[in-house]
Every structure is written in structure tokens, then in C-alpha cells.
Coordinates of C-alpha atoms in Angstrom, one line a residue:
A267 CA 109.9 138.9 159.9
P268 CA 106.3 139.3 160.9
S269 CA 104.6 136.3 162.4
K270 CA 102.0 134.3 160.4
N271 CA 99.3 135.7 162.7
A272 CA 100.4 139.3 162.1
V273 CA 100.3 138.8 158.4
R274 CA 96.9 137.2 158.6
D275 CA 95.6 140.0 160.9
Q276 CA 96.9 142.6 158.4
F277 CA 95.2 140.7 155.5
E278 CA 91.9 140.6 157.5
S279 CA 92.0 144.3 158.4
V280 CA 92.4 145.6 154.8
G281 CA 89.2 147.0 153.3
V282 CA 88.6 144.0 151.0
P283 CA 85.2 144.1 149.2
V284 CA 82.7 141.3 149.8
G285 CA 83.0 138.7 147.0
A286 CA 86.7 139.3 146.4
I287 CA 88.5 136.0 145.5
F288 CA 92.1 135.3 146.4
P289 CA 94.5 132.4 146.0
W290 CA 95.5 131.4 149.5
P291 CA 98.8 129.7 150.4
T292 CA 97.7 127.4 153.3
E293 CA 94.9 124.8 153.9
S294 CA 93.4 127.0 156.7
V295 CA 90.7 129.5 155.6
P296 CA 91.3 132.9 157.3
T297 CA 88.6 134.6 159.3
G298 CA 86.1 136.5 157.1
Y299 CA 86.6 134.1 154.1
L300 CA 85.1 130.9 152.8
E301 CA 86.8 128.3 150.6
C302 CA 85.5 128.4 147.0
D303 CA 84.5 124.7 147.2
G304 CA 81.0 124.8 145.7
S305 CA 79.4 124.3 149.1
S306 CA 75.8 125.4 150.0
Q307 CA 75.6 128.3 152.4
L308 CA 72.7 129.7 154.4
I309 CA 71.7 133.1 152.9
A310 CA 70.9 134.4 156.4
S311 CA 74.5 133.6 157.5
Y312 CA 76.2 135.4 154.6
P313 CA 73.7 138.0 153.3
Q314 CA 76.3 140.4 151.9
L315 CA 78.0 137.7 149.9
Y316 CA 74.6 136.5 148.7
N317 CA 73.9 140.1 147.5
V318 CA 77.1 139.9 145.4
I319 CA 77.0 136.5 143.8
G320 CA 73.3 135.6 144.3
T321 CA 72.3 132.3 142.7
S322 CA 74.9 132.5 139.9
Y323 CA 76.4 129.2 141.1
G324 CA 73.0 127.7 142.2
R325 CA 70.8 127.5 145.2
I326 CA 68.9 125.1 147.4
A327 CA 65.3 126.3 147.9
A328 CA 65.0 129.9 148.8
T329 CA 67.3 129.7 151.9
H330 CA 70.7 128.6 150.6
F331 CA 73.1 129.5 147.8
Y332 CA 76.2 127.8 146.4
L333 CA 79.7 129.2 146.4
P334 CA 81.8 129.0 143.3
D335 CA 83.8 125.8 143.1
Y336 CA 87.3 126.5 141.9
R337 CA 88.9 123.3 143.1
G338 CA 91.2 121.9 140.4
W339 CA 90.5 124.7 138.0
F340 CA 92.9 127.2 136.4
M341 CA 91.5 130.7 136.5
R342 CA 91.4 132.7 133.3
G343 CA 90.7 136.4 132.7
W344 CA 87.3 137.2 131.2
D345 CA 87.5 137.8 127.5
H346 CA 84.8 140.4 127.7
G347 CA 84.5 140.8 123.9
A348 CA 88.2 141.2 123.3
S349 CA 88.2 138.2 120.9
V350 CA 91.3 136.8 122.5
D351 CA 89.4 133.6 123.3
D352 CA 88.2 132.2 120.0
D353 CA 85.9 129.8 122.0
A354 CA 84.3 132.5 124.3
A355 CA 80.8 131.9 122.9
S356 CA 81.0 128.2 123.6
R357 CA 81.8 128.5 127.3
T358 CA 79.3 126.7 129.5
A359 CA 77.4 127.8 132.6
S360 CA 77.8 126.0 135.9
D361 CA 76.3 122.5 135.7
T362 CA 74.3 123.1 138.9
A363 CA 70.7 122.9 137.8
S364 CA 69.6 126.0 139.8
A365 CA 72.5 128.2 138.7
T366 CA 71.4 131.5 137.1
M367 CA 74.6 132.3 135.2
T368 CA 74.4 132.5 131.4
A369 CA 76.6 130.5 129.1
G370 CA 79.0 132.2 126.7
D371 CA 81.4 135.1 127.3
H372 CA 80.5 135.7 131.0
V373 CA 82.3 135.7 134.3
G374 CA 82.0 132.3 136.0
T375 CA 81.5 130.2 132.8
E376 CA 83.6 127.1 132.3
Q377 CA 85.7 125.6 129.5
G378 CA 86.6 122.0 129.9
D379 CA 90.0 120.6 129.0
T380 CA 90.8 119.9 125.4
Y381 CA 92.9 117.1 124.1
E382 CA 94.1 118.1 120.7
Q383 CA 95.3 115.5 118.2
H384 CA 97.7 116.4 115.6
T385 CA 99.5 114.7 112.8
H386 CA 103.2 114.8 111.7
S387 CA 103.7 113.9 108.1
V388 CA 107.2 112.9 107.2
I389 CA 108.1 112.2 103.6
L390 CA 111.5 110.8 103.1
T391 CA 113.0 110.6 99.6
G392 CA 116.4 109.7 98.3
P393 CA 118.3 107.2 96.3
G394 CA 120.3 105.1 98.7
N395 CA 122.1 106.9 101.4
N396 CA 120.8 110.5 101.2
L397 CA 117.3 110.9 102.7
T398 CA 115.6 114.2 102.8
S399 CA 112.8 115.3 105.2
G400 CA 111.7 118.8 104.4
S401 CA 114.9 120.9 104.3
D402 CA 116.9 118.5 106.5
T403 CA 119.2 115.9 104.9
N404 CA 120.2 112.9 107.0
R405 CA 123.0 110.4 106.2
V406 CA 122.0 106.7 106.7
S407 CA 123.6 103.4 105.9
P408 CA 123.1 102.2 102.3
G409 CA 120.0 100.1 102.0
T410 CA 118.2 101.8 105.0
F411 CA 115.1 103.6 104.0
T412 CA 112.3 104.3 106.5
S413 CA 109.1 106.3 105.9
A414 CA 106.6 107.3 108.6
N415 CA 103.5 109.1 107.6
G416 CA 100.6 110.3 109.7
T417 CA 101.7 109.6 113.3
D418 CA 98.9 110.7 115.7
V419 CA 99.9 112.1 119.0
S420 CA 97.5 113.1 121.7
G421 CA 98.0 114.3 125.2
E422 CA 97.0 117.0 127.7
T423 CA 98.8 120.3 127.6
R424 CA 99.3 121.5 131.1
P425 CA 101.7 124.1 132.4
K426 CA 103.7 123.4 135.6
N427 CA 101.5 124.4 138.5
I428 CA 101.1 124.6 142.2
Y429 CA 98.1 124.2 144.4
V430 CA 96.5 127.1 146.2
M431 CA 93.2 127.3 147.9
Y432 CA 90.8 129.9 146.4
I433 CA 88.9 131.9 149.1
I434 CA 86.1 134.4 148.9
K435 CA 85.4 137.3 151.2
Y436 CA 82.1 137.3 153.0

């Protein structure tokens, strides 16, 4: 098996375009990359990266620009007019005051988490020991009759996940 350094050297030698973003499996940023952590960078230090992302994620004066901040976010493919994302038009631009990205169906826009509430209506009917809920019939002891209508449930829907560090080529 190749050593970690050999794998890293191979990754660094591939013709990767400036601005390419990758999930990275360690907490050490490889040479030629920066962490997508929203930090401010000097334009003079990373002119090629600045030429790719510009001030989309914001800037400080005319000398610095911000990197994208992907910490804690799930990435999602750009809808690009496909109408798969019903909420594409309501996506927001970076909250950095100086960011030049446009809200809506554009790369780099954000969509916050949504906590959906829903209601389960259960109507139980039956004379005595046969209670019916929809198409299911349940046997209960004589004299037991329970009805529950309108139970609100809320919670976050989150798939199983694993941390990676997002890095960007400069």
C-alpha cells in the first residue's frame, strides 16, 4: 500500500483547476489547498483563486476576499433550472455584507434547515371490542376505547453523516 505522503504527493501533482473543492479525510490541509472555513485571504497571496471566486463570499476592503465557509453544511448539487428543488428561488446569498453572490437558483446560495411539523389524525370507531383505524382492525379489551386526534410531531430530518474537511485549490 502506498504511504500517506505518496498518496498526498500524487493528489498534489494532478492537474487540478484552481477553485476546485474536495472533501478531505484528515484535519491537515494538503499543500496547494485552503480549508473552506470562511476566512479572509490576501488577494496578493492567492490571485488565481481570487480570479475564480472573486468577492462572491465577501471581501475586506480592496485587499482581501473571503473563502466559502462549508463547515457544518451538507453540499447539494445546483438545481440550475431543473425544477428538482421547489425552493430554489428562495435560496439566500451569503450573509456576509460584502458578498456579491445573488440569491435564488445560483451556486453558493444557502438554504437553512427546516423543521417540518405534521399531524397524524387517528379516528377510532367501534362498538365495544372491535376498534377500526383506517383499514386496520385492532382487538382490545371490552370497555377500552381510546381516541387520539391531531398529534403534532416535530424534529430535524438528518441522514447519517460523517465529518470531512472541505478544501479549495489555490
